Amino acid sequence: MRKEKKEELENIIDEFKTIKLTKLDSPSKFITSEVYSCELNNGKKITREKLIKNNSEGSAAIVLPVTKENNVVLTVEPRVFSKRTVGIGIPAGYIEPGEQAYMAALRELEEETGYVSRELISLGGFYQDMGCSSAYNQLFIALNSEKSKDQNLDPGEYIKFFECTFDEALELIDEGYIEGCNAIITLTRAKKYIKTKK
């Protein structure tokens, strides 16, 4: 990765590092669980717990913005329970009730980065954690993305975006900067749509 880009990224990471983590004694209003008794076709019964996020299954739309110059736009935001306490990823967000994943991807792209695209391609999807969740993440690539407005973040949401080449984004995976499955899977599946120097 170019030295100036690595320095830019490190400065953003430093800004978002968690310096103190205090456990609160209040019940979660965002994550709850439900317990199910499940009867299998073979006659056996098992008990399983299902995570519920914000009163829904927690399915998300994940979108990789690619500019007209063939660069990718990554997001950097606090991820306080990770080793670094900061995550480097791509725009993503929960699909709202009644919303199509395609529309959620466009909405999250615009809210988190201010970029828009008229060329959104599905890259398939995956379950986040099949053992305790029905959340299904749907992946997209947004080609010819252009910056059109300022970010429109939710209260308590802190995101900066970082533009680099696709090859540099792949380097960030190899170097352990990008560690979230959403970004790794999306970047891997996007390879056939992006011209690289390698």
mmCIF file of C-alpha atoms in Angstrom:
data_model
loop_
_atom_site.group_PDB
_atom_site.id
_atom_site.type_symbol
_atom_site.label_atom_id
_atom_site.label_comp_id
_atom_site.label_asym_id
_atom_site.label_seq_id
_atom_site.Cartn_x
_atom_site.Cartn_y
_atom_site.Cartn_z
ATOM 1 C CA MET A 1 0.000 0.000 0.000
ATOM 2 C CA ARG A 2 1.182 3.501 -0.745
ATOM 3 C CA LYS A 3 2.847 5.080 2.279
ATOM 4 C CA GLU A 4 0.579 8.156 2.297
ATOM 5 C CA LYS A 5 -2.561 5.980 2.170
ATOM 6 C CA LYS A 6 -1.334 3.801 5.054
ATOM 7 C CA GLU A 7 -0.649 6.940 7.110
ATOM 8 C CA GLU A 8 -4.123 8.300 6.302
ATOM 9 C CA LEU A 9 -5.705 5.040 7.421
ATOM 10 C CA GLU A 10 -3.631 4.856 10.618
ATOM 11 C CA ASN A 11 -4.712 8.416 11.526
ATOM 12 C CA ILE A 12 -8.385 7.479 11.177
ATOM 13 C CA ILE A 13 -7.851 4.307 13.217
ATOM 14 C CA ASP A 14 -6.123 6.300 15.945
ATOM 15 C CA GLU A 15 -9.045 8.755 16.109
ATOM 16 C CA PHE A 16 -11.592 5.964 16.705
ATOM 17 C CA LYS A 17 -9.632 3.776 19.162
ATOM 18 C CA THR A 18 -11.493 2.887 22.346
ATOM 19 C CA ILE A 19 -9.633 4.188 25.380
ATOM 20 C CA LYS A 20 -12.055 3.006 28.076
ATOM 21 C CA LEU A 21 -14.770 0.342 28.123
ATOM 22 C CA THR A 22 -17.236 0.318 31.033
ATOM 23 C CA LYS A 23 -19.838 -2.430 31.408
ATOM 24 C CA LEU A 24 -23.276 -1.009 32.198
ATOM 25 C CA ASP A 25 -25.833 -2.731 34.403
ATOM 26 C CA SER A 26 -28.788 -2.046 32.140
ATOM 27 C CA PRO A 27 -30.626 -4.697 30.093
ATOM 28 C CA SER A 28 -30.092 -4.672 26.346
ATOM 29 C CA LYS A 29 -32.741 -2.913 24.313
ATOM 30 C CA PHE A 30 -31.142 -3.927 21.008
ATOM 31 C CA ILE A 31 -30.195 -7.618 21.328
ATOM 32 C CA THR A 32 -32.553 -10.186 22.860
ATOM 33 C CA SER A 33 -33.040 -13.908 22.375
ATOM 34 C CA GLU A 34 -35.854 -16.433 21.955
ATOM 35 C CA VAL A 35 -35.669 -20.123 22.947
ATOM 36 C CA TYR A 36 -37.136 -22.828 20.677
ATOM 37 C CA SER A 37 -37.744 -26.542 21.042
ATOM 38 C CA CYS A 38 -37.055 -28.046 17.615
ATOM 39 C CA GLU A 39 -38.273 -31.474 16.469
ATOM 40 C CA LEU A 40 -36.108 -33.004 13.737
ATOM 41 C CA ASN A 41 -37.232 -35.317 10.932
ATOM 42 C CA ASN A 42 -35.360 -38.184 12.614
ATOM 43 C CA GLY A 43 -37.595 -37.871 15.698
ATOM 44 C CA LYS A 44 -34.972 -36.191 17.883
ATOM 45 C CA LYS A 45 -35.589 -32.926 19.725
ATOM 46 C CA ILE A 46 -33.089 -30.128 20.274
ATOM 47 C CA THR A 47 -33.306 -26.762 22.021
ATOM 48 C CA ARG A 48 -31.874 -23.692 20.304
ATOM 49 C CA GLU A 49 -31.646 -20.011 21.147
ATOM 50 C CA LYS A 50 -32.228 -17.389 18.430
ATOM 51 C CA LEU A 51 -30.752 -13.887 18.533
ATOM 52 C CA ILE A 52 -33.106 -11.004 17.759
ATOM 53 C CA LYS A 53 -31.644 -7.611 16.834
ATOM 54 C CA ASN A 54 -33.792 -4.521 17.193
ATOM 55 C CA ASN A 55 -36.974 -6.661 17.147
ATOM 56 C CA SER A 56 -36.075 -8.294 13.818
ATOM 57 C CA GLU A 57 -33.920 -11.078 12.432
ATOM 58 C CA GLY A 58 -31.047 -8.653 11.741
ATOM 59 C CA SER A 59 -30.522 -9.277 8.029
ATOM 60 C CA ALA A 60 -28.207 -6.724 6.447
ATOM 61 C CA ALA A 61 -27.285 -5.244 3.081
ATOM 62 C CA ILE A 62 -23.551 -4.870 2.439
ATOM 63 C CA VAL A 63 -22.263 -2.811 -0.475
ATOM 64 C CA LEU A 64 -18.796 -2.276 -1.954
ATOM 65 C CA PRO A 65 -18.587 1.145 -3.663
ATOM 66 C CA VAL A 66 -16.295 1.281 -6.693
ATOM 67 C CA THR A 67 -15.562 4.714 -8.159
ATOM 68 C CA LYS A 68 -15.290 5.615 -11.836
ATOM 69 C CA GLU A 69 -11.519 5.614 -11.274
ATOM 70 C CA ASN A 70 -11.802 1.944 -10.209
ATOM 71 C CA ASN A 71 -10.995 2.688 -6.546
ATOM 72 C CA VAL A 72 -12.952 1.168 -3.669
ATOM 73 C CA VAL A 73 -14.435 3.082 -0.748
ATOM 74 C CA LEU A 74 -13.927 1.469 2.647
ATOM 75 C CA THR A 75 -15.423 2.486 5.980
ATOM 76 C CA VAL A 76 -13.574 2.928 9.258
ATOM 77 C CA GLU A 77 -15.594 2.943 12.472
ATOM 78 C CA PRO A 78 -15.449 1.990 16.146
ATOM 79 C CA ARG A 79 -15.750 -1.764 16.709
ATOM 80 C CA VAL A 80 -15.101 -1.716 20.432
ATOM 81 C CA PHE A 81 -15.096 -5.488 21.022
ATOM 82 C CA SER A 82 -12.424 -6.244 18.409
ATOM 83 C CA LYS A 83 -8.716 -6.424 19.257
ATOM 84 C CA ARG A 84 -7.966 -3.104 17.538
ATOM 85 C CA THR A 85 -11.294 -1.592 18.737
ATOM 86 C CA VAL A 86 -11.665 -0.107 15.235
ATOM 87 C CA GLY A 87 -12.999 -1.900 12.170
ATOM 88 C CA ILE A 88 -12.149 -1.355 8.526
ATOM 89 C CA GLY A 89 -14.958 -2.571 6.312
ATOM 90 C CA ILE A 90 -17.489 -1.453 3.739
ATOM 91 C CA PRO A 91 -20.892 0.254 3.994
ATOM 92 C CA ALA A 92 -23.514 -2.008 5.559
ATOM 93 C CA GLY A 93 -26.683 -1.794 7.551
ATOM 94 C CA TYR A 94 -29.803 -3.611 8.625
ATOM 95 C CA ILE A 95 -32.595 -4.118 6.130
ATOM 96 C CA GLU A 96 -35.669 -2.369 7.506
ATOM 97 C CA PRO A 97 -39.030 -4.207 7.696
ATOM 98 C CA GLY A 98 -40.637 -4.269 4.240
ATOM 99 C CA GLU A 99 -37.482 -2.927 2.563
ATOM 100 C CA GLN A 100 -35.806 -4.748 -0.317
ATOM 101 C CA ALA A 101 -32.103 -5.559 0.160
ATOM 102 C CA TYR A 102 -31.285 -3.661 -3.045
ATOM 103 C CA MET A 103 -32.841 -0.467 -1.691
ATOM 104 C CA ALA A 104 -31.204 -0.955 1.717
ATOM 105 C CA ALA A 105 -27.806 -1.206 -0.010
ATOM 106 C CA LEU A 106 -28.345 2.063 -1.879
ATOM 107 C CA ARG A 107 -29.593 3.762 1.299
ATOM 108 C CA GLU A 108 -26.637 2.577 3.409
ATOM 109 C CA LEU A 109 -24.153 3.572 0.692
ATOM 110 C CA GLU A 110 -25.535 7.094 0.626
ATOM 111 C CA GLU A 111 -25.951 7.458 4.407
ATOM 112 C CA GLU A 112 -22.527 6.135 5.376
ATOM 113 C CA THR A 113 -20.422 7.676 2.599
ATOM 114 C CA GLY A 114 -22.447 10.222 0.624
ATOM 115 C CA TYR A 115 -21.762 8.175 -2.532
ATOM 116 C CA VAL A 116 -24.463 7.120 -4.988
ATOM 117 C CA SER A 117 -24.490 4.530 -7.764
ATOM 118 C CA ARG A 118 -26.897 3.600 -10.529
ATOM 119 C CA GLU A 119 -25.112 0.310 -11.192
ATOM 120 C CA LEU A 120 -25.730 -2.060 -8.280
ATOM 121 C CA ILE A 121 -24.960 -5.757 -8.837
ATOM 122 C CA SER A 122 -25.862 -8.579 -6.450
ATOM 123 C CA LEU A 123 -22.968 -10.734 -5.232
ATOM 124 C CA GLY A 124 -25.181 -13.247 -3.419
ATOM 125 C CA GLY A 125 -25.399 -13.585 0.317
ATOM 126 C CA PHE A 126 -24.565 -15.575 3.424
ATOM 127 C CA TYR A 127 -25.836 -16.301 6.913
ATOM 128 C CA GLN A 128 -23.954 -14.365 9.586
ATOM 129 C CA ASP A 129 -24.230 -17.111 12.229
ATOM 130 C CA MET A 130 -26.515 -20.043 11.378
ATOM 131 C CA GLY A 131 -26.144 -21.526 14.863
ATOM 132 C CA CYS A 132 -28.130 -18.793 16.611
ATOM 133 C CA SER A 133 -29.541 -16.423 14.000
ATOM 134 C CA SER A 134 -31.728 -16.312 10.884
ATOM 135 C CA ALA A 135 -29.990 -13.097 9.719
ATOM 136 C CA TYR A 136 -29.066 -13.324 6.044
ATOM 137 C CA ASN A 137 -26.617 -10.754 4.686
ATOM 138 C CA GLN A 138 -26.968 -9.755 1.032
ATOM 139 C CA LEU A 139 -23.917 -8.453 -0.801
ATOM 140 C CA PHE A 140 -23.681 -5.897 -3.587
ATOM 141 C CA ILE A 141 -21.083 -4.063 -5.622
ATOM 142 C CA ALA A 142 -21.898 -0.460 -6.598
ATOM 143 C CA LEU A 143 -20.006 0.369 -9.787
ATOM 144 C CA ASN A 144 -19.317 3.935 -10.960
ATOM 145 C CA SER A 145 -20.049 5.327 -7.498
ATOM 146 C CA GLU A 146 -19.838 9.112 -7.171
ATOM 147 C CA LYS A 147 -19.678 11.358 -4.119
ATOM 148 C CA SER A 148 -22.846 13.446 -4.214
ATOM 149 C CA LYS A 149 -23.552 14.640 -0.661
ATOM 150 C CA ASP A 150 -22.421 14.591 2.946
ATOM 151 C CA GLN A 151 -22.799 11.565 5.179
ATOM 152 C CA ASN A 152 -26.114 11.198 7.014
ATOM 153 C CA LEU A 153 -25.186 9.148 10.079
ATOM 154 C CA ASP A 154 -27.430 8.014 12.928
ATOM 155 C CA PRO A 155 -26.830 9.460 16.413
ATOM 156 C CA GLY A 156 -23.938 7.563 18.002
ATOM 157 C CA GLU A 157 -22.677 6.368 14.598
ATOM 158 C CA TYR A 158 -19.132 7.453 13.741
ATOM 159 C CA ILE A 159 -17.859 6.482 10.309
ATOM 160 C CA LYS A 160 -15.119 7.859 8.112
ATOM 161 C CA PHE A 161 -14.578 6.561 4.616
ATOM 162 C CA PHE A 162 -11.263 5.717 3.028
ATOM 163 C CA GLU A 163 -10.641 5.432 -0.714
ATOM 164 C CA CYS A 164 -7.920 3.157 -2.074
ATOM 165 C CA THR A 165 -7.258 0.826 -4.983
ATOM 166 C CA PHE A 166 -8.827 -2.624 -5.009
ATOM 167 C CA ASP A 167 -5.342 -4.177 -4.757
ATOM 168 C CA GLU A 168 -4.668 -2.067 -1.663
ATOM 169 C CA ALA A 169 -7.938 -3.262 -0.118
ATOM 170 C CA LEU A 170 -6.844 -6.867 -0.697
ATOM 171 C CA GLU A 171 -3.492 -6.018 0.941
ATOM 172 C CA LEU A 172 -5.409 -4.739 3.969
ATOM 173 C CA ILE A 173 -6.998 -8.181 4.296
ATOM 174 C CA ASP A 174 -3.595 -9.903 4.053
ATOM 175 C CA GLU A 175 -2.103 -7.498 6.618
ATOM 176 C CA GLY A 176 -4.919 -8.044 9.135
ATOM 177 C CA TYR A 177 -6.484 -4.591 8.867
ATOM 178 C CA ILE A 178 -9.732 -5.878 7.349
ATOM 179 C CA GLU A 179 -10.949 -8.698 9.597
ATOM 180 C CA GLY A 180 -14.754 -8.640 9.346
ATOM 181 C CA CYS A 181 -16.404 -11.369 7.310
ATOM 182 C CA ASN A 182 -18.798 -8.918 5.594
ATOM 183 C CA ALA A 183 -15.947 -7.041 3.926
ATOM 184 C CA ILE A 184 -13.733 -10.071 3.258
ATOM 185 C CA ILE A 185 -16.494 -12.054 1.559
ATOM 186 C CA THR A 186 -17.712 -9.062 -0.473
ATOM 187 C CA LEU A 187 -14.206 -8.065 -1.626
ATOM 188 C CA THR A 188 -13.470 -11.677 -2.593
ATOM 189 C CA ARG A 189 -16.675 -12.023 -4.602
ATOM 190 C CA ALA A 190 -16.154 -8.619 -6.280
ATOM 191 C CA LYS A 191 -12.877 -9.628 -7.944
ATOM 192 C CA LYS A 192 -14.489 -10.535 -11.278
ATOM 193 C CA TYR A 193 -15.991 -7.039 -11.605
ATOM 194 C CA ILE A 194 -12.873 -4.997 -10.840
ATOM 195 C CA LYS A 195 -9.758 -4.557 -12.948
ATOM 196 C CA THR A 196 -6.647 -5.147 -10.862
ATOM 197 C CA LYS A 197 -2.962 -4.678 -11.564
ATOM 198 C CA LYS A 198 -2.076 -8.162 -10.294
#
